[in-house]
mmCIF file of C-alpha atoms and ligand atoms in Angstrom:
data_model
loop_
_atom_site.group_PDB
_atom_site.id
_atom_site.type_symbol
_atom_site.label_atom_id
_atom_site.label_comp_id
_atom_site.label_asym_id
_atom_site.label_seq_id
_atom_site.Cartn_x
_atom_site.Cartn_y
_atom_site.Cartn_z
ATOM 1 C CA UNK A 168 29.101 20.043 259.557
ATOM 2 C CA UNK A 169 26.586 21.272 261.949
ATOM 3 C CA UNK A 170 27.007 19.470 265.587
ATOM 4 C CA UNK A 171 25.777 19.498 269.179
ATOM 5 C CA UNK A 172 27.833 18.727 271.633
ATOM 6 C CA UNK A 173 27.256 18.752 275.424
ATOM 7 C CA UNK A 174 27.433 21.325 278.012
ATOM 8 C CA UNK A 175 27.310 22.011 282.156
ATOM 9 C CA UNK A 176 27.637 25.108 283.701
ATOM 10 C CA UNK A 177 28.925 24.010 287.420
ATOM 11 C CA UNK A 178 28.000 24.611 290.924
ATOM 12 C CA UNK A 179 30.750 26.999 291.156
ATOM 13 C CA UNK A 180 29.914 29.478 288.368
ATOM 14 C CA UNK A 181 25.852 28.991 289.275
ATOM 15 C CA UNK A 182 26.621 29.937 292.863
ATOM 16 C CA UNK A 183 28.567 33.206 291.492
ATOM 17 C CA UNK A 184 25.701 34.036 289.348
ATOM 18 C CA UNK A 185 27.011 33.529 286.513
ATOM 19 C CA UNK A 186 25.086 31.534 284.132
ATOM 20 C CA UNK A 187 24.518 34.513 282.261
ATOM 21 C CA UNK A 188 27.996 35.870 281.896
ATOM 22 C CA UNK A 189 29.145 32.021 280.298
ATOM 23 C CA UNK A 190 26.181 31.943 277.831
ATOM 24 C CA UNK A 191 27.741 35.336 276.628
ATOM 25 C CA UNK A 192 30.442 33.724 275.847
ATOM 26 C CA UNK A 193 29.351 30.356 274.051
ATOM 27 C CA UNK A 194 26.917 32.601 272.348
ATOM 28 C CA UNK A 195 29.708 34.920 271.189
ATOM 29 C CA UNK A 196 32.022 31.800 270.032
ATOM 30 C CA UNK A 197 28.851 31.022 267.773
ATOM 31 C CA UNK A 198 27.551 28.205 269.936
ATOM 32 C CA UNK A 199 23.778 28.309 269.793
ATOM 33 C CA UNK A 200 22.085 27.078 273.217
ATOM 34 C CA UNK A 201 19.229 24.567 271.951
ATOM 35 C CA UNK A 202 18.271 23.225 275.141
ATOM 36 C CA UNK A 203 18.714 24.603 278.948
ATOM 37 C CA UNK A 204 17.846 23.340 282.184
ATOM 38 C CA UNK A 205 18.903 24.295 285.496
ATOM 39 C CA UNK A 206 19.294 21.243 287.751
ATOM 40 C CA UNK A 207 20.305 19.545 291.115
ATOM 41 C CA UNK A 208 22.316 16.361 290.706
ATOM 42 C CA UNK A 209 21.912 13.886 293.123
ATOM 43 C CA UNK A 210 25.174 12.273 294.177
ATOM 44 C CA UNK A 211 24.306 9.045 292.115
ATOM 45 C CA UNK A 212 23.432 11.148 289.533
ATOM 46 C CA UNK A 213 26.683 12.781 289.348
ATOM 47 C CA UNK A 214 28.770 9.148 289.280
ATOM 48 C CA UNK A 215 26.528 7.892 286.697
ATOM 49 C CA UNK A 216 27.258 10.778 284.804
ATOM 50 C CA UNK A 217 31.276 10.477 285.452
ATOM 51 C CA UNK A 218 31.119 6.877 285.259
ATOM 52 C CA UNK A 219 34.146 6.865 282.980
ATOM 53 C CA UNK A 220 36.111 8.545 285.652
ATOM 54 C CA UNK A 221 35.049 5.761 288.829
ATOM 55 C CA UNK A 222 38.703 4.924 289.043
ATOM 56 C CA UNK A 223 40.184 8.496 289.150
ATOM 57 C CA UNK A 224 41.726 9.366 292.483
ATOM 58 C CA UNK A 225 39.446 12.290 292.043
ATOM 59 C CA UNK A 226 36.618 10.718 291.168
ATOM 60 C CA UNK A 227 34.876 11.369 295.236
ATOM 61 C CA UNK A 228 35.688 15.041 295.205
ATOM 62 C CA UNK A 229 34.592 15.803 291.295
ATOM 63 C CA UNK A 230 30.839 13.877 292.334
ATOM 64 C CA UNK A 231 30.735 15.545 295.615
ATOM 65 C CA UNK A 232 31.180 18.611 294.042
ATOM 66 C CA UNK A 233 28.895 18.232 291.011
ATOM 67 C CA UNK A 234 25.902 17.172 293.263
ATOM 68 C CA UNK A 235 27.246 20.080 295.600
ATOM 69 C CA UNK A 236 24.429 22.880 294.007
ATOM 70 C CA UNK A 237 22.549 23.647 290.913
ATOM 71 C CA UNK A 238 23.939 22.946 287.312
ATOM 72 C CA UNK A 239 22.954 24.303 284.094
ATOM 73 C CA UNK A 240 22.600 21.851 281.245
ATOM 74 C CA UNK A 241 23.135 22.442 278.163
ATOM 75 C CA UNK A 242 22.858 21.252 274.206
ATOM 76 C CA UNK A 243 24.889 23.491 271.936
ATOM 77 C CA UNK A 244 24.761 23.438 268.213
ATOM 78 C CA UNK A 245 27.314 24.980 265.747
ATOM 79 C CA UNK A 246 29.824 24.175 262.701
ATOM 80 C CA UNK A 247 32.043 21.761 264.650
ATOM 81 C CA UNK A 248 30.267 22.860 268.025
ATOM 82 C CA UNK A 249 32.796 19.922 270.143
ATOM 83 C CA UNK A 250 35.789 21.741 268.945
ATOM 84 C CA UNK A 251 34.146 25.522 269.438
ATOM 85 C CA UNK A 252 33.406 24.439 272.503
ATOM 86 C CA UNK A 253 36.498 23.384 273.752
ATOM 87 C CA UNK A 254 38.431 26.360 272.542
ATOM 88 C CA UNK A 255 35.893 28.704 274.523
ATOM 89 C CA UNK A 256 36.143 26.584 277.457
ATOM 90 C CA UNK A 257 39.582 26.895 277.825
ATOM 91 C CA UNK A 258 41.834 24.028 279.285
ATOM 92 C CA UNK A 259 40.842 22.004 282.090
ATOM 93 C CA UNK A 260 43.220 23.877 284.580
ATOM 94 C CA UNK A 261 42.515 27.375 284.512
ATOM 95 C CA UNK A 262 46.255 28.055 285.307
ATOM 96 C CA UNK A 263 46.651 26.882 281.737
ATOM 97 C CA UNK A 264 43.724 28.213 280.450
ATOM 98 C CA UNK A 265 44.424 30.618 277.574
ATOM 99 C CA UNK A 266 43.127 34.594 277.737
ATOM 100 C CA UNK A 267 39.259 35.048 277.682
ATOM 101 C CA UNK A 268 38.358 31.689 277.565
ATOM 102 C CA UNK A 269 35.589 30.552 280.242
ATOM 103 C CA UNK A 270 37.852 28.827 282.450
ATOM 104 C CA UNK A 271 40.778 31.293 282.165
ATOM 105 C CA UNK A 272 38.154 34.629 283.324
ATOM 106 C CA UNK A 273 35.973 32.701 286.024
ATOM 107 C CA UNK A 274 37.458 28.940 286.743
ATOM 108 C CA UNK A 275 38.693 28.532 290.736
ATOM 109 C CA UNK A 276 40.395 25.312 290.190
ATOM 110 C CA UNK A 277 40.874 22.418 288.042
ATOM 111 C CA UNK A 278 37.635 20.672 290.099
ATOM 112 C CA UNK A 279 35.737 24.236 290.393
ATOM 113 C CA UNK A 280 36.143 24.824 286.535
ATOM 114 C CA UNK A 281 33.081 26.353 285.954
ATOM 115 C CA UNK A 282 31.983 24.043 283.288
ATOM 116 C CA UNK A 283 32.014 20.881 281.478
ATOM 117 C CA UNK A 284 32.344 20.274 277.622
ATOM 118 C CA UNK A 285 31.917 16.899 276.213
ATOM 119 C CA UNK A 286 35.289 15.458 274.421
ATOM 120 C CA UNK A 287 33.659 14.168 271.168
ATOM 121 C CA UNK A 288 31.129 13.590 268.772
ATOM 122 C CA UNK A 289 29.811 10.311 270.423
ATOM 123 C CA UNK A 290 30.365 11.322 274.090
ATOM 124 C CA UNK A 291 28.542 13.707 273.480
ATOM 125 C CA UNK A 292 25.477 12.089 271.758
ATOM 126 C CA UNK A 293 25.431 9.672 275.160
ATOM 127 C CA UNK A 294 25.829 13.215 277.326
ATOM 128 C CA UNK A 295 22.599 14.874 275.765
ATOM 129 C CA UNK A 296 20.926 11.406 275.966
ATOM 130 C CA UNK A 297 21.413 11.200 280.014
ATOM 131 C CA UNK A 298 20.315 14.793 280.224
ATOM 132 C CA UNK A 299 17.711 15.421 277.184
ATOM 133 C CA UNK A 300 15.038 13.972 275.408
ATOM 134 C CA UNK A 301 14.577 14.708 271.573
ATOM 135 C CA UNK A 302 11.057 16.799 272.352
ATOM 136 C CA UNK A 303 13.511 18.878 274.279
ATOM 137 C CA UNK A 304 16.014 19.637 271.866
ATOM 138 C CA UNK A 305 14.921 23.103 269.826
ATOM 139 C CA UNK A 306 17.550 23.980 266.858
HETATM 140 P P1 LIG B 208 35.224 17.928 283.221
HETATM 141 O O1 LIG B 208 35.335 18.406 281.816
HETATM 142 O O2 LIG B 208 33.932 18.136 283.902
HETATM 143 O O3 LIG B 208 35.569 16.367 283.244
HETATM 144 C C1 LIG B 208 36.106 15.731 284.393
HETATM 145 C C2 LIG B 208 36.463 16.693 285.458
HETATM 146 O O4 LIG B 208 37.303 16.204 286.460
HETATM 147 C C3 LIG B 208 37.225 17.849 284.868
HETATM 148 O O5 LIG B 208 36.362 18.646 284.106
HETATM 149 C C4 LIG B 208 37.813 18.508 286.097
HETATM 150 O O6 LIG B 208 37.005 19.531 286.620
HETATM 151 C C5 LIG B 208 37.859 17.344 287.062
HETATM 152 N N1 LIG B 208 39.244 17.068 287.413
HETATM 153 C C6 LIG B 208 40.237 16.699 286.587
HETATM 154 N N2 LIG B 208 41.373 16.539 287.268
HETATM 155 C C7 LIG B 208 41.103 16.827 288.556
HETATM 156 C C8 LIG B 208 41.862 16.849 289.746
HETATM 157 N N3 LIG B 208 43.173 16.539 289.730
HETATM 158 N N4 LIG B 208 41.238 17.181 290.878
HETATM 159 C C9 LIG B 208 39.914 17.472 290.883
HETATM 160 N N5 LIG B 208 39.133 17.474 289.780
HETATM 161 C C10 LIG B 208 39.725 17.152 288.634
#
């Protein structure tokens, strides 16, 4: 069925300039980009948003570094758009990532990955939520 699912381009890819170069690709995968915004998280911001990752021993370094520069997010809408999204993303580690995925051609690490994909259906109706309202959702 059609579905949106949440996206962020990170501060490492928006630093490279290359917001442009990912949206080639989730456009290519059939991913249609129904809302956009470039942001700056604050650091609160970022562990709200991560909440379900406070006890993580990563947790510090993942909201330092999501509040680090601008973000880009995004609303996506496809045919199984989660799933469609995950497969261009590529896994979390780009050492594992598989050839031409996202993460795979432009991820640094597994914290500088480049970008953020929500995990399912209802994580990512809460995702668009924090980020979007309705108004600002154009299929
Ligand atoms: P993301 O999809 O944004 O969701 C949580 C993020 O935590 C994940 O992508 C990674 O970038 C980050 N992450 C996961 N494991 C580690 C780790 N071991 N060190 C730093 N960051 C991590």
């Amino acid at each position: 069925a059609l579905q949106r699912t949440f996206s962020i381009i990170k501060p490492d890819a928006t630093r490279r300039n290359l917001t442009g170069a990912i949206n080639a690709k989730l456009e290519a995968a059939g991913l249609r980009i129904i809302a956009q915004k470039r942001i700056h998280l604050t650091l609160a911001q970022a562990q709200t948003f991560y909440g379900v990752h406070k006890d993580r021993p990563f947790f510090g370094e993942l909201t330092e570094f999501m509040s680090s520069g601008p973000i880009v997010a995004q609303v996506l809408e496809a045919e199984d758009a989660v799933l469609k999204n995950r497969e261009v993303m590529g896994a979390t580690n780009p050492a594992d990532a598989a050839p031409g995925t996202i993460r795979k051609e432009f991820a640094l690490s597994i914290g500088e990955n480049s970008i953020h994909g929500s995990d399912g259906p209802e994580t990512a109706a809460q995702e668009i939520a924090y980020f979007f309202s309705g108004l600002e959702l154009v299929g």
